[in-house]
Short mmCIF file of C-alpha atoms in Angstrom, two decimals:
data_model
loop_
_atom_site.label_atom_id
_atom_site.label_comp_id
_atom_site.label_asym_id
_atom_site.label_seq_id
_atom_site.Cartn_x
_atom_site.Cartn_y
_atom_site.Cartn_z
CA MET A 1 -57.08 -77.54 -39.43
CA ALA A 2 -54.52 -76.03 -37.14
CA ARG A 3 -51.79 -77.95 -38.94
CA ALA A 4 -52.80 -76.44 -42.29
CA LEU A 5 -52.64 -72.89 -40.88
CA ARG A 6 -49.13 -73.50 -39.55
CA GLU A 7 -47.94 -74.70 -42.95
CA GLU A 8 -49.34 -71.55 -44.65
CA GLU A 9 -47.55 -69.28 -42.18
CA ALA A 10 -44.26 -71.07 -42.75
CA GLU A 11 -44.61 -70.65 -46.55
CA LEU A 12 -45.26 -66.89 -46.15
CA ARG A 13 -42.19 -66.46 -43.97
CA GLY A 14 -40.05 -68.26 -46.49
CA LYS A 15 -41.21 -66.01 -49.33
CA GLU A 16 -40.44 -62.89 -47.29
CA LYS A 17 -36.89 -64.09 -46.61
CA GLU A 18 -36.30 -64.72 -50.32
CA LYS A 19 -37.45 -61.16 -51.17
CA GLU A 20 -35.03 -59.67 -48.58
CA LYS A 21 -32.14 -61.57 -50.17
CA THR A 22 -32.96 -60.30 -53.67
CA VAL A 23 -33.09 -56.61 -52.59
CA LYS A 24 -29.71 -54.93 -53.21
CA PRO A 25 -28.12 -53.20 -50.22
CA LYS A 26 -27.97 -49.42 -50.33
CA GLN A 27 -24.63 -47.89 -51.11
CA LYS A 28 -23.26 -45.94 -48.23
CA SER A 29 -22.27 -42.35 -48.98
CA PRO A 30 -18.57 -41.66 -48.59
CA PRO A 31 -17.60 -39.96 -45.36
CA PRO A 32 -17.04 -36.19 -45.60
CA PRO A 33 -13.45 -34.99 -45.94
CA PRO A 34 -11.83 -34.03 -42.69
CA SER A 35 -12.19 -30.33 -42.05
CA ALA A 36 -9.12 -28.20 -41.62
CA PRO A 37 -8.15 -27.44 -38.03
CA PRO A 38 -9.37 -24.04 -36.86
CA SER A 39 -6.87 -21.25 -37.02
CA ILE A 40 -5.67 -19.39 -33.98
CA SER A 41 -7.88 -16.41 -34.79
CA GLU A 42 -10.98 -18.65 -34.96
CA LYS A 43 -10.47 -20.27 -31.57
CA THR A 44 -12.58 -18.80 -28.77
CA THR A 45 -10.72 -17.82 -25.65
CA LYS A 46 -12.40 -17.76 -22.28
CA PRO A 47 -11.88 -14.73 -20.05
CA PRO A 48 -9.78 -15.32 -16.95
CA ARG A 49 -11.61 -16.03 -13.73
CA ASN A 50 -10.17 -13.04 -11.93
CA SER A 51 -11.15 -10.58 -14.67
CA LYS A 52 -13.67 -7.93 -13.58
CA THR A 53 -16.02 -5.82 -15.64
CA PRO A 54 -14.88 -2.19 -15.49
CA GLU A 55 -17.17 0.06 -13.50
CA SER A 56 -16.89 2.89 -16.01
CA ASP A 57 -18.23 2.86 -19.52
CA LEU A 58 -15.62 1.85 -22.07
CA PRO A 59 -15.34 3.46 -25.51
CA SER A 60 -17.47 1.69 -28.07
CA SER A 61 -15.44 -1.05 -29.73
CA PRO A 62 -15.27 -1.47 -33.52
CA GLU A 63 -17.41 -4.61 -33.16
CA THR A 64 -20.34 -2.52 -31.88
CA ASN A 65 -22.37 -1.79 -34.98
CA PRO A 66 -24.57 1.30 -35.16
CA PRO A 67 -28.32 0.73 -35.15
CA SER A 68 -29.77 -0.06 -38.56
CA SER A 69 -32.63 1.85 -40.15
CA ASP A 70 -35.09 -0.89 -39.12
CA THR A 71 -34.27 -0.81 -35.37
CA ILE A 72 -35.31 1.88 -32.91
CA PRO A 73 -32.34 3.45 -31.07
CA ILE A 74 -32.52 3.38 -27.27
CA SER A 75 -31.42 7.01 -26.89
CA TYR A 76 -31.22 10.27 -28.81
CA LEU A 77 -29.05 13.37 -28.57
CA PRO A 78 -30.13 16.94 -29.39
CA PRO A 79 -28.75 19.00 -32.26
CA PRO A 80 -26.95 22.26 -31.51
CA SER A 81 -29.29 25.08 -30.60
CA ASN A 82 -28.18 27.09 -33.66
CA ASP A 83 -28.73 24.21 -36.10
CA PRO A 84 -31.47 25.28 -38.56
CA ASN A 85 -32.50 21.66 -39.26
CA GLN A 86 -33.24 20.81 -35.61
CA ARG A 87 -33.44 17.05 -35.95
CA ALA A 88 -32.69 14.48 -33.27
CA PHE A 89 -29.97 11.95 -34.02
CA PRO A 90 -29.29 8.55 -32.42
CA ALA A 91 -26.64 8.51 -29.71
CA VAL A 92 -23.51 6.37 -29.94
CA PRO A 93 -24.46 2.85 -28.75
CA LEU A 94 -23.28 1.90 -25.30
CA SER A 95 -20.67 -0.81 -25.06
CA PRO A 96 -21.85 -4.32 -24.09
CA GLN A 97 -19.52 -4.24 -21.07
CA ALA A 98 -21.19 -1.11 -19.70
CA LEU A 99 -24.71 -2.47 -20.18
CA LYS A 100 -23.71 -5.78 -18.61
CA TYR A 101 -22.23 -4.06 -15.56
CA THR A 102 -25.26 -1.82 -14.90
CA THR A 103 -27.66 -4.71 -15.54
CA LYS A 104 -25.78 -6.74 -12.94
CA ILE A 105 -26.30 -3.99 -10.37
CA PHE A 106 -30.08 -4.17 -10.79
CA THR A 107 -30.55 -7.91 -11.36
CA SER A 108 -27.75 -9.70 -9.46
CA SER A 109 -30.00 -9.85 -6.39
CA SER A 110 -33.70 -9.27 -5.88
CA PRO A 111 -34.69 -5.67 -5.01
CA LYS A 112 -35.33 -4.78 -1.40
CA PHE A 113 -38.36 -2.72 -0.38
CA LEU A 114 -36.91 -0.32 2.19
CA TYR A 115 -39.62 2.10 3.28
CA SER A 116 -42.92 3.78 2.49
CA ALA A 117 -43.05 7.35 3.82
CA GLY A 118 -46.09 9.59 3.66
CA ARG A 119 -44.12 12.61 4.90
CA PHE A 120 -40.58 13.85 4.44
CA LEU A 121 -39.88 13.59 8.17
CA GLU A 122 -40.77 9.88 8.08
CA LEU A 123 -37.91 9.08 5.68
CA PRO A 124 -35.06 7.07 7.23
CA ARG A 125 -31.64 8.66 7.54
CA ASN A 126 -29.31 8.21 4.59
CA SER A 127 -25.80 9.65 4.47
CA HIS A 128 -23.96 7.06 2.37
CA THR A 129 -26.20 5.48 -0.35
CA PRO A 130 -26.93 7.53 -3.50
CA GLU A 131 -30.61 8.03 -4.32
CA VAL A 132 -32.34 8.66 -7.64
CA CYS A 133 -36.06 9.47 -7.79
CA LEU A 134 -38.61 8.83 -10.53
CA ILE A 135 -41.08 11.65 -11.06
CA GLY A 136 -43.87 12.02 -13.61
CA ARG A 137 -47.56 12.41 -14.26
CA SER A 138 -50.12 10.01 -12.84
CA ASN A 139 -50.07 6.65 -14.61
CA VAL A 140 -47.03 7.48 -16.72
CA GLY A 141 -45.38 4.15 -15.79
CA LYS A 142 -43.10 4.88 -12.82
CA SER A 143 -43.89 1.71 -10.87
CA THR A 144 -43.78 -0.39 -14.03
CA LEU A 145 -40.30 0.91 -14.81
CA ILE A 146 -39.14 0.12 -11.25
CA ASN A 147 -40.22 -3.51 -11.75
CA ALA A 148 -38.63 -3.71 -15.20
CA LEU A 149 -35.33 -2.41 -13.82
CA SER A 150 -35.23 -5.36 -11.42
CA GLY A 151 -35.46 -7.80 -14.35
CA LEU A 152 -39.19 -8.55 -14.55
CA GLY A 153 -40.64 -9.07 -18.02
CA GLY A 154 -43.07 -6.68 -19.67
CA ALA A 155 -46.28 -8.50 -18.73
CA THR A 156 -45.12 -9.16 -15.16
CA ALA A 157 -43.73 -5.65 -14.64
CA ARG A 158 -47.04 -3.96 -15.35
CA SER A 159 -49.28 -6.48 -13.52
CA SER A 160 -47.79 -6.47 -10.02
CA HIS A 161 -50.69 -6.14 -7.59
CA GLY A 162 -51.51 -6.31 -3.91
CA LEU A 163 -49.82 -8.29 -1.18
CA LYS A 164 -47.94 -10.57 -3.58
CA ALA A 165 -46.09 -7.58 -5.03
CA ARG A 166 -45.10 -6.33 -1.58
CA GLN A 167 -43.91 -9.80 -0.53
CA ALA A 168 -41.80 -9.98 -3.70
CA ASN A 169 -40.31 -6.51 -2.96
CA THR A 170 -41.71 -5.11 -6.21
CA ALA A 171 -43.65 -1.93 -6.88
CA ILE A 172 -47.44 -2.14 -6.91
CA THR A 173 -48.96 -1.18 -10.26
CA SER A 174 -52.53 -0.43 -11.29
CA ARG A 175 -54.48 0.75 -14.31
CA LYS A 176 -56.13 3.31 -12.06
CA ALA A 177 -54.32 6.62 -11.62
CA GLY A 178 -53.06 7.55 -8.17
CA CYS A 179 -52.03 4.06 -7.03
CA THR A 180 -48.75 5.31 -5.51
CA VAL A 181 -49.59 7.64 -2.59
CA THR A 182 -46.30 7.62 -0.63
CA LEU A 183 -42.56 7.92 -1.19
CA ASN A 184 -41.44 4.31 -1.69
CA GLY A 185 -37.76 3.38 -1.54
CA TYR A 186 -36.21 0.29 -3.17
CA GLY A 187 -32.62 -0.87 -2.71
CA PHE A 188 -30.73 -2.30 -5.70
CA GLY A 189 -27.37 -4.02 -5.87
CA GLU A 190 -24.84 -4.78 -3.18
CA ALA A 191 -22.81 -2.18 -1.33
CA PRO A 192 -19.14 -1.86 -2.31
CA VAL A 193 -16.67 -3.81 -0.21
CA GLU A 194 -15.10 -1.75 2.55
CA SER A 195 -11.37 -1.32 2.78
CA LYS A 196 -9.29 -2.87 5.56
CA GLU A 197 -8.86 0.50 7.24
CA GLN A 198 -12.63 1.04 7.41
CA GLN A 199 -13.19 -2.44 8.81
CA GLN A 200 -10.50 -1.92 11.45
CA SER A 201 -11.98 1.44 12.50
CA GLN A 202 -15.44 -0.13 12.92
CA GLN A 203 -14.03 -2.95 15.00
CA GLN A 204 -12.20 -0.41 17.16
CA LYS A 205 -15.43 1.55 17.74
CA LYS A 206 -17.29 -1.60 18.79
CA LYS A 207 -14.49 -2.50 21.18
CA GLU A 208 -14.58 0.95 22.76
CA GLU A 209 -18.36 0.77 23.20
CA LYS A 210 -18.10 -2.57 25.02
CA GLU A 211 -15.47 -1.12 27.35
CA LYS A 212 -17.72 1.85 28.14
CA GLN A 213 -20.70 -0.40 28.91
CA SER A 214 -18.71 -2.43 31.43
CA GLY A 215 -18.43 0.46 33.90
CA LEU A 216 -21.96 1.88 33.49
CA THR A 217 -25.10 1.40 35.51
CA ARG A 218 -28.18 -0.38 34.15
CA SER A 219 -30.00 2.87 33.30
CA GLU A 220 -26.93 4.25 31.55
CA ARG A 221 -26.56 1.06 29.53
CA ARG A 222 -30.21 1.27 28.44
CA GLN A 223 -29.71 4.87 27.34
CA MET A 224 -26.63 3.85 25.40
CA GLN A 225 -28.57 1.05 23.69
CA LYS A 226 -31.30 3.50 22.69
CA GLU A 227 -28.73 5.81 21.15
CA ALA A 228 -27.21 2.88 19.23
CA ALA A 229 -30.65 1.92 17.90
CA MET A 230 -31.16 5.48 16.60
CA ARG A 231 -27.94 5.42 14.63
CA GLU A 232 -27.95 4.94 10.89
CA PRO A 233 -27.34 1.34 9.81
CA PRO A 234 -24.36 0.60 7.55
CA ARG A 235 -24.67 0.72 3.78
CA LYS A 236 -26.27 -2.39 2.24
CA HIS A 237 -27.12 -1.40 -1.37
CA ALA A 238 -25.41 0.17 -4.35
CA LEU A 239 -28.21 2.72 -4.86
CA VAL A 240 -31.78 3.50 -3.80
CA MET A 241 -34.61 4.17 -6.24
CA VAL A 242 -37.52 6.28 -4.96
CA ASP A 243 -40.94 5.85 -6.57
CA MET A 244 -42.89 9.07 -6.05
CA PRO A 245 -46.61 9.86 -6.27
CA GLY A 246 -47.72 11.16 -9.64
CA TYR A 247 -48.92 14.69 -10.29
CA GLY A 248 -52.03 15.60 -12.25
CA HIS A 249 -55.14 13.44 -12.28
CA ALA A 250 -56.11 11.86 -8.91
CA SER A 251 -53.29 13.64 -7.05
CA LYS A 252 -53.46 15.42 -3.70
CA GLN A 253 -52.14 18.74 -2.45
CA ALA A 254 -50.31 17.16 0.49
CA TRP A 255 -48.18 15.11 -1.91
CA GLY A 256 -46.85 18.28 -3.53
CA LYS A 257 -45.61 19.66 -0.21
CA GLU A 258 -43.71 16.50 0.69
CA ILE A 259 -42.25 16.11 -2.82
CA GLN A 260 -40.98 19.71 -2.71
CA LYS A 261 -39.32 19.09 0.66
CA TYR A 262 -37.71 15.89 -0.58
CA LEU A 263 -36.26 17.53 -3.70
CA GLU A 264 -34.82 20.47 -1.77
CA LYS A 265 -33.59 18.86 1.46
CA ARG A 266 -32.59 15.25 0.76
CA VAL A 267 -28.80 15.16 1.05
CA MET A 268 -28.04 11.94 -0.86
CA LEU A 269 -30.45 12.68 -3.72
CA LYS A 270 -28.19 12.67 -6.79
CA GLY A 271 -30.82 13.48 -9.40
CA ALA A 272 -34.34 13.05 -10.74
CA ILE A 273 -35.51 11.08 -13.76
CA VAL A 274 -38.56 12.73 -15.31
CA LEU A 275 -40.80 10.25 -17.11
CA ILE A 276 -42.76 11.63 -20.07
CA ASP A 277 -45.43 9.74 -21.96
CA SER A 278 -44.26 9.43 -25.57
CA VAL A 279 -47.84 9.14 -26.82
CA SER A 280 -49.20 12.35 -25.28
CA GLY A 281 -45.92 14.30 -25.22
CA VAL A 282 -44.93 17.20 -22.95
CA LYS A 283 -47.77 18.76 -20.95
CA ASP A 284 -48.07 21.95 -18.89
CA LEU A 285 -47.54 20.08 -15.64
CA ASP A 286 -44.28 18.63 -17.00
CA ARG A 287 -43.05 22.17 -17.68
CA THR A 288 -43.84 23.18 -14.11
CA VAL A 289 -41.90 20.18 -12.80
CA LEU A 290 -38.84 21.12 -14.84
CA HIS A 291 -38.97 24.65 -13.38
CA ASN A 292 -39.12 23.23 -9.86
CA LEU A 293 -36.18 20.92 -10.50
CA ARG A 294 -34.16 23.87 -11.77
CA ASN A 295 -35.06 25.92 -8.69
CA ALA A 296 -33.98 23.00 -6.48
CA GLY A 297 -30.63 22.79 -8.35
CA LEU A 298 -31.13 19.10 -9.07
CA LYS A 299 -29.59 17.03 -11.83
CA THR A 300 -32.36 16.09 -14.28
CA GLY A 301 -32.71 13.38 -16.89
CA VAL A 302 -35.62 12.50 -19.17
CA VAL A 303 -36.90 9.03 -20.10
CA LEU A 304 -39.76 8.49 -22.55
CA THR A 305 -42.22 5.76 -21.59
CA LYS A 306 -44.77 3.67 -23.52
CA VAL A 307 -42.76 3.81 -26.73
CA ASP A 308 -44.01 0.30 -27.49
CA LYS A 309 -47.40 1.82 -28.30
CA LEU A 310 -45.84 3.93 -31.06
CA ILE A 311 -44.12 1.00 -32.76
CA GLU A 312 -47.08 -1.36 -32.75
CA GLY A 313 -47.70 -0.78 -36.48
CA LYS A 314 -45.51 -1.83 -39.36
CA ASP A 315 -44.50 1.72 -40.31
CA LYS A 316 -41.20 2.02 -38.43
CA GLU A 317 -40.21 5.30 -40.08
CA ARG A 318 -43.39 6.96 -38.87
CA ALA A 319 -42.73 5.71 -35.33
CA LYS A 320 -39.16 7.06 -35.45
CA LYS A 321 -40.44 10.45 -36.62
CA LYS A 322 -42.91 10.58 -33.74
CA ILE A 323 -40.19 9.69 -31.20
CA GLU A 324 -37.85 12.32 -32.64
CA ASP A 325 -40.58 14.97 -32.47
CA VAL A 326 -41.21 14.21 -28.80
CA CYS A 327 -37.46 14.40 -28.08
CA LEU A 328 -37.25 17.77 -29.84
CA SER A 329 -40.14 19.10 -27.76
CA VAL A 330 -38.39 17.90 -24.58
CA TRP A 331 -35.14 19.65 -25.48
CA LYS A 332 -37.04 22.82 -26.39
CA GLU A 333 -38.64 22.90 -22.95
CA LEU A 334 -35.34 22.16 -21.19
CA ARG A 335 -33.51 24.93 -23.03
CA GLY A 336 -36.38 27.30 -22.32
CA VAL A 337 -36.11 26.58 -18.59
CA GLU A 338 -32.33 27.00 -18.74
CA ARG A 339 -32.64 30.50 -20.25
CA ARG A 340 -34.17 31.78 -17.03
CA GLY A 341 -30.68 31.84 -15.52
CA GLY A 342 -28.86 30.06 -12.76
CA GLU A 343 -26.36 27.19 -12.67
CA TRP A 344 -28.85 24.71 -14.13
CA THR A 345 -27.26 24.32 -17.58
CA GLU A 346 -27.13 21.82 -20.43
CA GLY A 347 -24.78 18.95 -19.60
CA GLY A 348 -23.55 20.62 -16.41
CA GLU A 349 -22.98 19.07 -13.01
CA ILE A 350 -26.10 20.91 -11.85
CA GLY A 351 -28.28 20.84 -14.93
CA TRP A 352 -30.00 18.53 -17.36
CA GLU A 353 -28.74 15.54 -19.32
CA ARG A 354 -28.70 15.89 -23.10
CA GLU A 355 -29.35 12.22 -23.82
CA VAL A 356 -33.02 11.15 -23.79
CA PHE A 357 -33.68 7.42 -23.36
CA ILE A 358 -36.75 5.64 -24.70
CA THR A 359 -38.44 2.71 -22.94
CA GLY A 360 -41.38 0.37 -23.26
CA ALA A 361 -41.19 -1.35 -19.88
CA GLY A 362 -44.70 -2.80 -20.09
CA ASP A 363 -44.31 -4.36 -23.55
CA PRO A 364 -44.70 -8.16 -23.22
CA ARG A 365 -43.34 -8.80 -26.73
CA ASN A 366 -39.98 -7.03 -26.43
CA GLN A 367 -39.46 -7.96 -22.73
CA GLY A 368 -38.83 -4.36 -21.73
CA LEU A 369 -37.83 -2.11 -24.63
CA GLY A 370 -34.87 0.12 -23.77
CA VAL A 371 -34.71 -0.91 -20.09
CA GLU A 372 -30.96 -1.62 -20.33
CA GLY A 373 -30.33 1.96 -21.39
CA ALA A 374 -32.47 3.29 -18.53
CA ARG A 375 -30.42 1.23 -16.07
CA TRP A 376 -27.22 2.77 -17.37
CA ALA A 377 -28.67 6.32 -17.25
CA ILE A 378 -29.72 5.86 -13.61
CA CYS A 379 -26.33 4.42 -12.61
CA LYS A 380 -24.60 7.34 -14.33
CA MET A 381 -26.73 9.84 -12.42
CA ALA A 382 -25.94 8.01 -9.16
CA GLY A 383 -22.21 8.24 -9.90
CA LEU A 384 -21.64 4.50 -10.36
CA VAL A 385 -20.46 4.71 -14.00
CA GLU A 386 -18.91 7.27 -16.31
CA ASP A 387 -19.68 8.19 -19.89
CA ARG A 388 -16.57 8.00 -22.10
CA ARG A 389 -18.25 8.02 -25.47
CA GLU A 390 -17.39 10.60 -28.10
CA VAL A 391 -20.35 12.67 -29.24
CA VAL A 392 -20.49 12.76 -33.04
CA VAL A 393 -23.12 14.98 -34.63
CA PRO A 394 -23.74 13.81 -38.24
CA GLY A 395 -23.41 16.58 -40.78
CA LEU A 396 -21.97 19.11 -38.33
CA VAL A 397 -19.01 21.11 -39.68
CA SER A 398 -16.50 22.12 -37.04
CA GLU A 399 -15.11 25.08 -38.99
CA GLU A 400 -17.35 28.13 -38.52
CA GLU A 401 -17.62 30.92 -41.00
CA VAL A 402 -16.46 34.26 -39.62
CA VAL A 403 -18.78 37.17 -40.48
CA GLY A 404 -18.78 40.82 -39.61
CA PHE A 405 -20.78 42.28 -36.76
CA ASP A 406 -23.09 44.11 -39.18
CA GLU A 407 -23.90 40.86 -41.00
CA ILE A 408 -25.17 39.05 -37.92
CA LYS A 409 -28.90 38.31 -38.07
CA TRP A 410 -30.37 38.65 -34.62
CA ALA A 411 -33.33 36.46 -33.65
CA ALA A 412 -36.49 38.01 -32.27
CA PRO A 413 -36.87 37.79 -28.48
CA VAL A 414 -38.93 34.87 -27.27
CA LYS A 415 -41.83 35.76 -24.99
CA GLU A 416 -42.11 33.39 -22.08
CA GLU A 417 -44.54 33.16 -19.23
CA GLU A 418 -42.96 34.23 -15.94
CA LYS A 419 -45.46 32.44 -13.73
CA VAL A 420 -43.91 29.40 -12.07
CA THR A 421 -45.78 27.42 -9.43
CA THR A 422 -44.64 24.85 -6.93
CA PHE A 423 -45.74 21.24 -6.70
CA GLU A 424 -48.29 22.23 -4.07
CA GLY A 425 -49.85 24.93 -6.24
CA MET A 426 -49.67 22.75 -9.34
CA ILE A 427 -51.59 19.91 -7.72
CA GLU A 428 -54.07 22.32 -6.14
CA ALA A 429 -54.80 23.87 -9.55
CA THR A 430 -55.56 20.50 -11.06
CA ARG A 431 -57.89 19.61 -8.18
CA GLU A 432 -59.82 22.90 -8.09
CA LYS A 433 -60.46 23.09 -11.83
CA PRO A 434 -64.28 22.83 -12.20
CA ARG A 435 -65.82 20.67 -14.85
CA GLU A 436 -68.39 22.21 -17.18
CA ARG A 437 -71.83 20.78 -17.40
CA GLY A 438 -71.94 17.74 -19.65
CA GLU A 439 -68.14 17.37 -19.66
CA ARG A 440 -66.94 13.83 -19.08
CA ARG A 441 -64.53 12.99 -16.30
CA PRO A 442 -61.07 12.25 -17.79
CA ARG A 443 -60.02 8.64 -17.75
CA ALA A 444 -56.41 7.65 -17.07
CA SER A 445 -55.06 5.08 -19.51
CA PHE A 446 -52.25 2.73 -18.53
#
């Protein structure tokens, strides 16, 4: 029986071999013709190793294309105050070299949590590192933007909680308003390299101190060590970002006093970035803050937050119109504050920045919408980069028509409220406002 099965298997194998012989082999396709060698213009050249990215912003190259109608620009510029149309227009895109340089400052090394001060007198001394503070209403997204600047993604930037956030040197975020209750400082980037003369002078000072200690008594040496411990440490970071408590809902009166002191007395404070919610727009408390910044003579810039909530739908044109309307309202308030007099002027050294940047730092889909532009704006305010772009207003005619004095149409005077309160009074007003019977307590939305 086994012998018969073996014979059947041998017959089947023989038939299969005969079928393979009868099948014609497939014709191989001819090899493709050799491609022409790439021209010199097509070859990619690598940058030299010693090449450095310029610290200042370069003019936009011809390769930088303007934003298309489908994309949302990262910044807008205001029209002239006498323009009857009054429509915001996208700013000239920043060069890739400038964005790369400022991004490197924030992301080349992990941020360093420096201090948490409940009072102005508790702040450490700083006479060499530029500071920029973030100020805005409660739950506007200050801490989320701090995390996004350091390179965290949208979902991670807005969900940094508890002890893990502090161990990672990131800002603590929360859906509940009033999470930030102190002035928190974060160091970004590395300090610039000192020159040989500065290094030699420091070495000479250390040598002189050692010589003095050799001839002193024990008590005198202890006193000298105490004085050395009280001295300011050398510079370690390119800039310091200060996350401030929010004003409005769940704020306290004591915060307003310390914020006012910080804005008026901090020597190395180069400017303030006011964060405004793009969904709710400019509020009365934001106007009061702008007045206080003008009184303090502080450079002021505006960044819109939570823009990702406006572009969630498919109607991009409607989202752009909403963003432009918010920008126009911001510029209207800034120009209204400027008209009260003083050196706080549009585009001045002590004044407000024309360009308004838009961000969506907590958007997990876009991994931080507009964060690169916010990095550049902060570095510019700190004096680390320069803006060399040419401002081009579309549709603006440079030649002005000359008319007679009798033909000038004068505008009616604008009535403005003269009452301006401080941070302390502003926060106290929001706390003492009684709620009517049956009125629901306002909820803060993240």
